[in-house]
XYZ file of C-alpha atoms in Angstrom:
641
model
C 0.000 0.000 0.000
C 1.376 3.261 -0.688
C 2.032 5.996 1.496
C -0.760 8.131 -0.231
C -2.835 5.467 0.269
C -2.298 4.978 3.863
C -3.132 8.466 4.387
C -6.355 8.494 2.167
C -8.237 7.307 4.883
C -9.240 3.417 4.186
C -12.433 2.184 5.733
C -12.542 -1.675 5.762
C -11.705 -4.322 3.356
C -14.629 -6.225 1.725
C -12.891 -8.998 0.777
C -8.931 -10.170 0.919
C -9.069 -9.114 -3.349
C -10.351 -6.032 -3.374
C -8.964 -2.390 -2.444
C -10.296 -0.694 0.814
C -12.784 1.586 0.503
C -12.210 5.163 1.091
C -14.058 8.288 3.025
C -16.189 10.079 1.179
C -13.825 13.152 1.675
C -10.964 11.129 0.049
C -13.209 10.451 -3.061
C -14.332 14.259 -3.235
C -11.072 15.253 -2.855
C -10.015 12.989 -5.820
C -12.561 14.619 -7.694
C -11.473 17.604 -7.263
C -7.435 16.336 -8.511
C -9.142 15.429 -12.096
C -8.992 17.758 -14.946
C -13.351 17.951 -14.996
C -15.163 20.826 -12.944
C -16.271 18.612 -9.638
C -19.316 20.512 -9.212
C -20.407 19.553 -12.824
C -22.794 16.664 -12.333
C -23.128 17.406 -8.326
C -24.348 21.182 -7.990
C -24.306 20.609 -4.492
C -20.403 19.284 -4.455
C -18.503 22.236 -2.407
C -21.427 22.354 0.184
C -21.602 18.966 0.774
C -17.528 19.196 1.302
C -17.386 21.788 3.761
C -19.783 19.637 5.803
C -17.572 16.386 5.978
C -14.234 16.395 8.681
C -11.243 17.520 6.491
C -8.479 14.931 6.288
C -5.357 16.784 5.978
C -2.878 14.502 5.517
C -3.904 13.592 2.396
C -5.228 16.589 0.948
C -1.050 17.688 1.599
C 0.016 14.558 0.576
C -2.301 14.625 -3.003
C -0.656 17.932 -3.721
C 2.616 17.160 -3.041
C 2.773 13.666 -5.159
C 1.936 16.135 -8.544
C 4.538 17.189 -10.674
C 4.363 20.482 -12.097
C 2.436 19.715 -15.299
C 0.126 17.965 -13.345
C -0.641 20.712 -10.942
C -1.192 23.415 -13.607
C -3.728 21.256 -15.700
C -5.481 20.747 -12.785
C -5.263 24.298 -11.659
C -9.179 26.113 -12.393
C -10.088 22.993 -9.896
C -7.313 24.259 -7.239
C -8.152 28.138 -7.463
C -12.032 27.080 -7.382
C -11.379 24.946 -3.959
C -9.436 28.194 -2.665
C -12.439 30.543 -3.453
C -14.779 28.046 -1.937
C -13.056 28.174 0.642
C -13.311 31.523 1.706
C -16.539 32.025 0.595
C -17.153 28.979 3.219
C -15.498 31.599 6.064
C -18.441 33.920 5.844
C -21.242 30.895 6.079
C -23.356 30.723 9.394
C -22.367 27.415 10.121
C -19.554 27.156 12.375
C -18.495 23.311 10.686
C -18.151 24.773 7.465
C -16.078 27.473 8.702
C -13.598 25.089 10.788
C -13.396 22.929 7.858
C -12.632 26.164 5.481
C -9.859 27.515 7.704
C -8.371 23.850 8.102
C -8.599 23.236 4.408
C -7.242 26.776 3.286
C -3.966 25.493 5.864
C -3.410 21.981 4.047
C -3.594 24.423 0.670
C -1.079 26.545 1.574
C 1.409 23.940 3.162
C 0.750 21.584 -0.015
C 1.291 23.604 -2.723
C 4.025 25.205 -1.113
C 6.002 22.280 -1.015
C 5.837 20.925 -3.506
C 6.801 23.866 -5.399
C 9.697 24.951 -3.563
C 11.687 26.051 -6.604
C 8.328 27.843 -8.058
C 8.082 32.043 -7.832
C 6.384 33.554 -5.497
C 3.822 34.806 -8.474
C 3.570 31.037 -10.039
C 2.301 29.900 -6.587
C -0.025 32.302 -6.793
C -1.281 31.646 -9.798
C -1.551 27.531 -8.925
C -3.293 28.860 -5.618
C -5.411 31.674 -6.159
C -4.902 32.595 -9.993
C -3.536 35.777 -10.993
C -6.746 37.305 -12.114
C -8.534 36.893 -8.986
C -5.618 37.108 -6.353
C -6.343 40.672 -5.163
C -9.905 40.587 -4.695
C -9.854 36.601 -3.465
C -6.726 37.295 -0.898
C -9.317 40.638 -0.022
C -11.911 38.316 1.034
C -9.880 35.828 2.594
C -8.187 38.688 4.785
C -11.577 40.128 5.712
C -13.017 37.146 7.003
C -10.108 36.762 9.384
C -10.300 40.049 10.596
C -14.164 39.746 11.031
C -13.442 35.688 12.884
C -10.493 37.459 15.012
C -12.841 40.737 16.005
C -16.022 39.404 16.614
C -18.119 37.642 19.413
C -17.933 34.011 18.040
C -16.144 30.848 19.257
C -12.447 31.010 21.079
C -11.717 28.206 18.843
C -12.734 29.556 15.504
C -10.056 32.555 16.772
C -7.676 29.784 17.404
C -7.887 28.366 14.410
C -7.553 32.044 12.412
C -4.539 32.673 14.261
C -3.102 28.987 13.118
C -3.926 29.679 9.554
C -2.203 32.902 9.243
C 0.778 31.803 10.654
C 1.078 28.972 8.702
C 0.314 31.296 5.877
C 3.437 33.670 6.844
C 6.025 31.020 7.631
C 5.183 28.241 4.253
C 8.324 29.874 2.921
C 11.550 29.476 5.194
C 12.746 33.214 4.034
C 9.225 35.287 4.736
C 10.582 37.909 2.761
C 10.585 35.560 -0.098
C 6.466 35.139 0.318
C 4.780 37.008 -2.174
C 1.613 36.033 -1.402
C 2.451 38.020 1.835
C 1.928 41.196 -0.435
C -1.758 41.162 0.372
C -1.742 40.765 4.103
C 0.328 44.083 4.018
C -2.303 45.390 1.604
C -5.711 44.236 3.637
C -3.739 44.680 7.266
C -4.870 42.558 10.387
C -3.031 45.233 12.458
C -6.022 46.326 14.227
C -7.265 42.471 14.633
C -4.235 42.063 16.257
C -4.311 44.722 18.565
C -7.881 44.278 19.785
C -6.960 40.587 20.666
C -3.967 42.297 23.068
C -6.483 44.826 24.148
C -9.680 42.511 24.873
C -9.335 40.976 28.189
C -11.475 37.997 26.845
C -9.313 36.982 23.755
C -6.059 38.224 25.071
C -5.423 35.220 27.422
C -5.745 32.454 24.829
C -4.937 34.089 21.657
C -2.162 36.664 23.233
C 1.144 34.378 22.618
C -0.084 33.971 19.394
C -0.700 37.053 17.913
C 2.044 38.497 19.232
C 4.415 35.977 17.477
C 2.372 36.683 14.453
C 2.680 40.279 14.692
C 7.091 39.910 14.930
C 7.071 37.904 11.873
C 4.581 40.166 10.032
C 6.876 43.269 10.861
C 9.759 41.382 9.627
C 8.590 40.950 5.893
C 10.506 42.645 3.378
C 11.198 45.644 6.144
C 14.496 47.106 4.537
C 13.288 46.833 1.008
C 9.832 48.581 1.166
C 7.487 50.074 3.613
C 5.972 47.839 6.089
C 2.840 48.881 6.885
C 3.124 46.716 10.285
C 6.142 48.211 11.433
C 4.598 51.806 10.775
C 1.511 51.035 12.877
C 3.331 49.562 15.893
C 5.667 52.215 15.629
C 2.924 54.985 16.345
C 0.625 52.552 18.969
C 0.295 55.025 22.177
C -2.399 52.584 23.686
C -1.585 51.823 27.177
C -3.292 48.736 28.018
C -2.319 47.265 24.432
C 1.365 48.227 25.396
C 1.081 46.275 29.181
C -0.668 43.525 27.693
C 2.193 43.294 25.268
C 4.481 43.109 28.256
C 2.801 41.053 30.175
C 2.843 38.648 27.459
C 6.822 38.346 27.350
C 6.892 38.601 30.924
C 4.565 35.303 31.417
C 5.686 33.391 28.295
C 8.025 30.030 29.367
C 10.971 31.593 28.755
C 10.311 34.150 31.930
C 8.212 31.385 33.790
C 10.782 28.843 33.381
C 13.631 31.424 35.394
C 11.415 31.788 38.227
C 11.121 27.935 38.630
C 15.742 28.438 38.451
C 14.793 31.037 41.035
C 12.520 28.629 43.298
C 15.309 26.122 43.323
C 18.410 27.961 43.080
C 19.623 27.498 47.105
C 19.187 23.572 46.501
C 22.623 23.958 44.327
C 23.006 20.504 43.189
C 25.076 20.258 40.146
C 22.632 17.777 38.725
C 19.879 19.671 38.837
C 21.717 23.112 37.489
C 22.881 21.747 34.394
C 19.185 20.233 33.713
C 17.712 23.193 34.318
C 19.912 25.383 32.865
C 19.549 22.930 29.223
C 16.357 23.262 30.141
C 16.267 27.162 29.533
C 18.794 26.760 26.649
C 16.292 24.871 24.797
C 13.154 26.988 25.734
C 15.121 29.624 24.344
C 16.423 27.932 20.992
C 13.032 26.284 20.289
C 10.020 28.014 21.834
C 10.931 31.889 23.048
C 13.164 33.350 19.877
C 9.686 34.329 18.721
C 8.643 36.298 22.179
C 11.886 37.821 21.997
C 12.066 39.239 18.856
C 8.472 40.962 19.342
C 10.049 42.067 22.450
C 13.067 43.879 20.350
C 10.798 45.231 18.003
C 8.621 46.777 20.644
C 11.213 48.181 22.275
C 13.669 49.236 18.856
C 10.613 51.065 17.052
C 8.065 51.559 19.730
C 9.515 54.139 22.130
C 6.314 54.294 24.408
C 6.828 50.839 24.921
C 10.363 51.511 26.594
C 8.439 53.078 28.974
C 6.128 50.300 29.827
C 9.189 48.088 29.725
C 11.673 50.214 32.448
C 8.695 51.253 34.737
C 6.238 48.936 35.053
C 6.197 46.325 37.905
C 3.158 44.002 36.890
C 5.140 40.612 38.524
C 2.296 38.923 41.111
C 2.646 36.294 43.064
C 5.565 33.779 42.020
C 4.553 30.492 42.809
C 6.990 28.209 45.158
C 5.764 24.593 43.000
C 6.898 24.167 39.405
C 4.864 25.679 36.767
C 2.090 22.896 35.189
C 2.217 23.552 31.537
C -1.266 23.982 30.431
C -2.909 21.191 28.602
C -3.500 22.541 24.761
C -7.540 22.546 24.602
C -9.891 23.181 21.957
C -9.001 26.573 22.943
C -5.570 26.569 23.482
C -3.780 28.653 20.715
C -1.656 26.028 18.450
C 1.787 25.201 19.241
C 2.080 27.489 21.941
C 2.100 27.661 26.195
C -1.030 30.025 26.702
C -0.752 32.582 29.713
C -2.345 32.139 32.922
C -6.202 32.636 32.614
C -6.832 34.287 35.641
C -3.975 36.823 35.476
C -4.637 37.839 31.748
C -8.786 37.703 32.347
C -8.769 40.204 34.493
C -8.668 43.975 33.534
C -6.386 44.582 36.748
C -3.358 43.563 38.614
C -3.418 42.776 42.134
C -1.493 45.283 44.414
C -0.802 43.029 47.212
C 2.019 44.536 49.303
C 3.034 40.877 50.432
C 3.536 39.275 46.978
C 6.684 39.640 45.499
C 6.999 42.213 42.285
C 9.735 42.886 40.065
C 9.986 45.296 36.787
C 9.827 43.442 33.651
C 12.899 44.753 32.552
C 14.729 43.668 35.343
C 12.915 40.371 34.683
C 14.546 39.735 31.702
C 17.812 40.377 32.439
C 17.083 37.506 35.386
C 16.268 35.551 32.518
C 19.451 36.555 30.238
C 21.982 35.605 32.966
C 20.317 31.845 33.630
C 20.260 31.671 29.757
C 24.081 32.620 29.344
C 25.386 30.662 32.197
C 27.832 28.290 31.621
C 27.965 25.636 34.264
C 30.863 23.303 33.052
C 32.813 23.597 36.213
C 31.757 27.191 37.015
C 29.922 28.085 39.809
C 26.443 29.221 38.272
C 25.967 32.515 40.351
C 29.342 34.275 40.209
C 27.915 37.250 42.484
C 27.754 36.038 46.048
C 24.398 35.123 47.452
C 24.842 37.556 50.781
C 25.017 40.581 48.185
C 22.091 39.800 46.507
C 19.248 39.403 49.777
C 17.738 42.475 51.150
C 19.189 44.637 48.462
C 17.714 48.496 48.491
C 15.536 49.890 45.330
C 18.064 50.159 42.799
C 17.813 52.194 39.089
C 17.558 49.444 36.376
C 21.017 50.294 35.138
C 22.106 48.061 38.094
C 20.838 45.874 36.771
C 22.222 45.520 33.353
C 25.413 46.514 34.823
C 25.303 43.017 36.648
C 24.068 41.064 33.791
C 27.237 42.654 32.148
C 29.301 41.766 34.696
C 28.553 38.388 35.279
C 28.602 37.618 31.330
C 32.162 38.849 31.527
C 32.814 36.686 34.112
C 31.463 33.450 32.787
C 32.652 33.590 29.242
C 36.379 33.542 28.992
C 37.241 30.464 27.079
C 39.126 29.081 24.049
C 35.779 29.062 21.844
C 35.887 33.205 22.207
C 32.550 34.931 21.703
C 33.996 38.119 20.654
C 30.948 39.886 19.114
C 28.997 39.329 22.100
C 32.171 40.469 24.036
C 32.601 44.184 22.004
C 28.625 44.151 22.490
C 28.858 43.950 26.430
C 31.697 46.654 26.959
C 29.696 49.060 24.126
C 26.740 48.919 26.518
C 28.845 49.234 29.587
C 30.471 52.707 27.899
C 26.856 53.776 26.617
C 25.653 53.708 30.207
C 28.630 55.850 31.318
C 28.452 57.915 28.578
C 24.803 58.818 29.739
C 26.185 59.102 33.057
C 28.601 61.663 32.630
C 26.148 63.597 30.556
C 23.731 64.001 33.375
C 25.880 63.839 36.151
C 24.161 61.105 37.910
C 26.383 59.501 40.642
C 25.089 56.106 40.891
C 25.600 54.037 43.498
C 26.942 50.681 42.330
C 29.958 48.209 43.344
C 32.313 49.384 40.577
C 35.399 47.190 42.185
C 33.320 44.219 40.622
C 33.419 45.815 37.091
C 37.003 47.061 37.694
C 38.471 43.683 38.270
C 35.825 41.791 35.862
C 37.581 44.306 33.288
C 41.415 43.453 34.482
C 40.553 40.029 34.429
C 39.491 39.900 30.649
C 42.848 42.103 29.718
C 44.628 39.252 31.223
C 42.711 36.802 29.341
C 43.533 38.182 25.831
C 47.032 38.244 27.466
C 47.338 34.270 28.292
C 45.471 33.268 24.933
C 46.966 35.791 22.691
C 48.242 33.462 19.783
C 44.967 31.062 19.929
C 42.389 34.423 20.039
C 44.404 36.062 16.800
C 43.955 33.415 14.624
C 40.550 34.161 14.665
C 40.351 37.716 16.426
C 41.089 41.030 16.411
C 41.691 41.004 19.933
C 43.062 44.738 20.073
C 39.683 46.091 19.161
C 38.126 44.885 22.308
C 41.368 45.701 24.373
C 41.116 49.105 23.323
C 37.027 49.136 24.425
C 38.188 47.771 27.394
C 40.804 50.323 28.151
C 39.441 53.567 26.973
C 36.637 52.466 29.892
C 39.430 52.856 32.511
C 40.300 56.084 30.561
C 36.315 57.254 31.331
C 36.467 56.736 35.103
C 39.653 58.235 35.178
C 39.134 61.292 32.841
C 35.367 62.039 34.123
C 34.637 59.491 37.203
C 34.533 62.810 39.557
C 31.296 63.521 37.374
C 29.102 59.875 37.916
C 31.672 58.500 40.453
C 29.216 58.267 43.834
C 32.201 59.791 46.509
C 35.606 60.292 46.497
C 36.670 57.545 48.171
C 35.526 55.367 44.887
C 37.660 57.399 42.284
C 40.251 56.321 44.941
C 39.479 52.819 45.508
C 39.799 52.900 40.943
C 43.465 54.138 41.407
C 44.130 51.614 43.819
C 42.964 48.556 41.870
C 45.022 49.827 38.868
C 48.289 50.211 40.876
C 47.061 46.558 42.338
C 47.007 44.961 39.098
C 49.512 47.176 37.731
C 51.375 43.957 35.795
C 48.265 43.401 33.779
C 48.472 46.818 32.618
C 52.293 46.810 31.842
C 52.145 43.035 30.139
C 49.730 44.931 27.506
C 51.476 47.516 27.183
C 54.685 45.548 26.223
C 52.801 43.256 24.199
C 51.088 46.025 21.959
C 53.995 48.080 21.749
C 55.991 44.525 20.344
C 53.242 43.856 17.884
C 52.550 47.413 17.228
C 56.786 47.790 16.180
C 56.564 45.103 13.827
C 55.246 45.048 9.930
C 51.477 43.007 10.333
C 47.922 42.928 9.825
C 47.731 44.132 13.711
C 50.137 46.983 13.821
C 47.541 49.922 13.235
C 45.413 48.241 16.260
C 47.860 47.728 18.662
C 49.075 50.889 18.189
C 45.884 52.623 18.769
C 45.779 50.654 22.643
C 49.145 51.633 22.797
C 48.466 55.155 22.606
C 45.189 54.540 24.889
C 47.425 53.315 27.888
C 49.173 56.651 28.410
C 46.846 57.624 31.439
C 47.009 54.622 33.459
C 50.660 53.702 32.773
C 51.319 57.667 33.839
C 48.618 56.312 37.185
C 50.968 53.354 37.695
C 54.588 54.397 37.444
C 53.705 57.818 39.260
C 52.226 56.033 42.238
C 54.269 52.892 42.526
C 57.474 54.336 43.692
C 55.282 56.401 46.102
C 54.008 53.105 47.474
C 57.484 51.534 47.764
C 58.966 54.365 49.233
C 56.401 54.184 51.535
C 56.487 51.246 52.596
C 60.501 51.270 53.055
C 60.182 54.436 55.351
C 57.444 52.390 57.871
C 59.479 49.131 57.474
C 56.458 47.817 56.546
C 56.815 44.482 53.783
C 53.186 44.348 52.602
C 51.092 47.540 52.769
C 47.070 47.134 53.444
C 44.185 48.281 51.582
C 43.971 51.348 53.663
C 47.568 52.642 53.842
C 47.975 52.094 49.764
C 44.613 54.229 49.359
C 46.325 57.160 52.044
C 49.017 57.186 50.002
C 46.759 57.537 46.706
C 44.714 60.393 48.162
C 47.791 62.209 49.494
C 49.957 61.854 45.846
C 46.994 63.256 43.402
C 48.599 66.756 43.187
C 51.594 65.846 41.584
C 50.354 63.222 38.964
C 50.353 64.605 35.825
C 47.670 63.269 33.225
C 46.637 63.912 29.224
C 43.727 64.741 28.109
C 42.018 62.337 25.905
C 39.344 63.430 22.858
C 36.527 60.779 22.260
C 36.099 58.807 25.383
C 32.658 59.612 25.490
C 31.597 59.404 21.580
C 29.703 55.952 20.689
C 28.126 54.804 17.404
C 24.486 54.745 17.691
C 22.620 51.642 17.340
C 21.385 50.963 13.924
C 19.733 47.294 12.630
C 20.358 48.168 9.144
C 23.064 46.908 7.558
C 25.325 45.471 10.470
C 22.659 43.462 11.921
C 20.440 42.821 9.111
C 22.071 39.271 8.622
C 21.420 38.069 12.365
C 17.886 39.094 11.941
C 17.480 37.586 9.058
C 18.545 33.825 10.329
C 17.093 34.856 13.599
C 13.347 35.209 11.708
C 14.433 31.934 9.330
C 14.532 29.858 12.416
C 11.569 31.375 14.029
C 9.328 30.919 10.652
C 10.680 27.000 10.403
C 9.771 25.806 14.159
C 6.766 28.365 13.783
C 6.009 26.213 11.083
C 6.863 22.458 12.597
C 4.517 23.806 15.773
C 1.726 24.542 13.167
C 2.005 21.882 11.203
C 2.259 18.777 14.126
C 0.286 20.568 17.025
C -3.538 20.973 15.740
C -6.600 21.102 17.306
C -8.169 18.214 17.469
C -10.788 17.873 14.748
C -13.152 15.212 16.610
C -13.563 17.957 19.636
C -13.761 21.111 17.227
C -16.694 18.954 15.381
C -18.262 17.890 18.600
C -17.920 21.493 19.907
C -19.983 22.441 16.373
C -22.740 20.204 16.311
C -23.671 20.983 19.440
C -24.000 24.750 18.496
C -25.067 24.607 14.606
């Protein structure tokens, strides 16, 4: 039997010699795969099909066994099922329309793939025809919008939401999905929005639409105006904008840290490097979606920024591991639906007893279980005793630690060095901002100092292995010309004097970190190489803290000698600091505070562009293996029509 066969759903056998019969569905559908109109000799043929439980597998199957000559002769019959279809969408009984939607899905996935190598405009033609595609694609987009808005079943929503995102992710590259065209032309923006918005649809269908909405904003967006990206640039709704957040704050990703945080003090090794897989995965496979409508919130949405840094939504976190939710006939496909009762109801609790947290702060929680390594590293590099009964903070505390602690955790031979030049550029952004306002924040700077020192030394000890594939001197440079901010304007953000002392002290105390780069830049930068122009440039950067050590060294030894003392303490080296400033003599440096500004487009364009490839495929896989099931959708429909 073949495998078409075995999907064309076989009743019984009537004897050992003759074929299994098959559903009536099967038949219809095989009517509908020869060259004749099927409605011919059966007037009645497309109503009688809506009404019978769609068998998807073969429907797929049938159009992906045709070749292409095959498909196109049987075309009229294709583009007719299509506009049946949607006509079907606007019918009064709810079957019809659950059979439609599932029908229009097993059309677009079919014909898709099997005509991978096809344009965009020939499946369009096999699908829709190009003579009717604009007004037929019209249709078909207002009877979504009209299933999405209105007062009818959770399920039928469900099931919208499923077909247009298997409609947006058939092709791996969505940009490559012409038929996409006329969902920017006959926008669901507003569909989309009042399912965020509506405290009845926003629970079930939330996760959903918001994934729907990244991808959407992601089609074609540095080729042509996106009409999504223009609307979600400009929404100024507030409750649309916290139920947005709310959304990323309660999807697994977020859920699954507060389960790291409810078993954190337990510290057994086996149970961190589950658990911390465990997030790795969530991340790769379920949340890149959340997080890219997260970054597009935030990078073209600047009310949202708002929502994201002061908000503090978090209620009660529970102390037993989150039960996934079972997916129900109104469970949105493929996904892990919010928590009914928190997303149902038009307000938050304010209960002073249950723990809160700002979502921003949130995520960075999130980021630093996410990044951990825990291959013979202790998985919280900041000590526990630091972290309880900690005052209010300002957020930048807390991407300072996240900083920090990804510095910490991520010196090895396999050197991430873009995400390395992207930590110290936010580090010197935040201090830029600093010492443009004048803020003097109150943060443990030693622990950035000597996270610093400790990556110069790094670069140091794995110089030959990191230059094979690096250019290490960019990021020592970064990393320097940081020291050169807190020493040219740390009296500006610095919180008291005794910190811009406590900065000169930990540079005299790791002075031979300072003067084994400077030696080894100065050698490289004095020899004919690819390197030279780098190293010279941290050459040139080290002036002000080789001036900080050789000025105050001697001072220290001499010192010392005078009080007969063989190792000096914290204290005394800082007394001698404080009472040696007048006479060290520094230069002043141009720059230090000058950053490029973030743009996407066209150094990050590529990483989006894989970032949404991998979202549309498991998009796609979720779609295509996780459906409702039809026997309760039917059940829930006869009872109704």
């Amino acid at each position: 039997m073949s495998q078409l066969e075995k999907k064309a759903g076989l009743l019984r056998r009537t004897s050992s010699s003759k074929k299994p019969l098959k559903e009536k569905v099967v038949l219809m559908y095989d009517e509908i795969f020869a060259k004749e109109d099927p409605a011919k000799n059966n007037s009645r043929f497309w109503d009688e099909l809506f009404l019978m439980k769609v068998n998807l597998e073969y429907l797929e199957a049938k159009l992906e066994s045709l070749d292409g000559d095959e498909v196109m002769k049987i075309k009229d019959n294709i583009n007719s099922l299509f506009h049946h279809c949607v006509q079907a969408l606007a019918e009064e009984h709810q079957i019809k329309v659950v059979n439609a939607l599932q029908t229009l899905c097993a059309l677009f996935r079919g014909v898709h793939q099997k005509n991978k190598s096809a344009s965009g405009f020939d499946i369009i033609n096999m699908l829709v025809g190009f003579d009717k595609a604009e007004l037929r694609m019209k249709d078909l987009m207002e009877s979504l919008d009209s299933l999405l808005c209105g007062e009818g079943s959770e399920s039928l929503k469900a099931l919208c939401l499923k077909l247009l995102l298997c409609l947006v992710t058939v092709t791996d590259n969505i940009s490559q999905n012409t038929i996409l065209e006329y969902v920017m032309i006959n926008s669901i923006f507003e569909a989309i929005l009042q399912i965020l918005s509506d405290v009845s649809t926003r629970g079930q269908h939330g996760y959903d639409a918001v994934v729907l909405l990244a991808l959407l904003v992601n089609y074609r967006k540095y080729e042509s105006v996106n009409p999504y990206i223009v609307k979600l640039s400009i929404v100024d709704d507030e409750p649309t904008l916290d139920t947005f957040m709310l959304i990323v704050m309660f999807s697994p990703c977020v859920c699954v840290s507060r389960q790291y945080k409810d078993k954190e003090e337990e510290n057994h090794g086996g149970f961190f490097s589950t658990l911390t897989s465990m997030v790795r995965t969530h991340l790769i496979l379920t949340n890149e979606a959340i997080l890219l409508a997260l970054y597009e919130a935030v990078h073209l949405n600047r009310n949202f920024i708002t929502v994201l840094a002061q908000s503090h939504p978090e209620i009660d976190i529970p102390t037993t591991p989150i039960t996934p939710v079972p997916t129900t006939p109104t469970t949105p496909l493929g996904t892990t639906p919010l928590s009914m009762d928190m997303m149902n109801s038009s307000e938050l609790p304010l209960d002073p007893n249950l723990q809160t947290s700002n979502l921003l702060i949130t995520f960075l929680k999130y980021s630093s279980i996410v990044m951990q390594d825990t291959k013979g590293l202790n998985t919280r590099h900041r000590k526990k005793a630091a972290e309880k009964n900690v005052p209010s903070r300002p957020l930048v505390c807390a991407v300072l630690d996240l900083m920090v602690e990804f510095i910490v955790t991520h010196m090895m031979k396999d050197f991430p060095m873009d995400l390395y030049m992207r930590c110290v550029q936010v580090i010197h952004k935040l201090i830029c901002y600093q010492k443009k306002c004048r803020i003097r924040l109150h943060y443990t700077w030693r622990e950035l100092w000597s996270a610093l020192i400790n990556l110069l030394k790094f670069l140091l000890s794995n110089e030959t292995v990191l230059l094979a594939k690096h250019n290490i001197f960019h990021l020592a440079l970064l990393v320097v010309n940081l020291f050169n901010m807190f020493i040219t304007y740390g009296d500006t953000f610095l919180p008291t004097s005794n910190s811009y002392d406590e900065l000169y002290y930990e540079i005299v105390r790791m002075h031979q970190i300072f003067d084994n780069l400077y030696c080894m830049v100065l050698r490289v930068s004095t020899n004919a190489g690819q390197w030279k122009e780098p190293a010279s440039k941290v050459t040139h950067s080290l002036v002000n803290v080789r001036a900080i050590i050789n000025h105050f060294n001697p001072k220290i030894e001499s010192y010392a000698a005078v009080n007969h003392i063989s190792q000096l303490s914290e204290d005394q080296v800082l007394e001698v600091v404080r009472s040696n400033y007048d006479t060290l003599t520094l230069k002043l440096q141009d720059g230090l505070d000058q950053f490029e500004r973030y743009s996407e487009q066209p150094k990050e364009a590529a990483f989006f562009k894989e970032l949404v490839r991998s979202i549309s495929l498991n998009v796609r896989k979720n779609v295509s293996l996780n459906t409702l099931s039809q026997d309760l959708l039917l059940k829930e429909f006869s009872t109704i029509s």
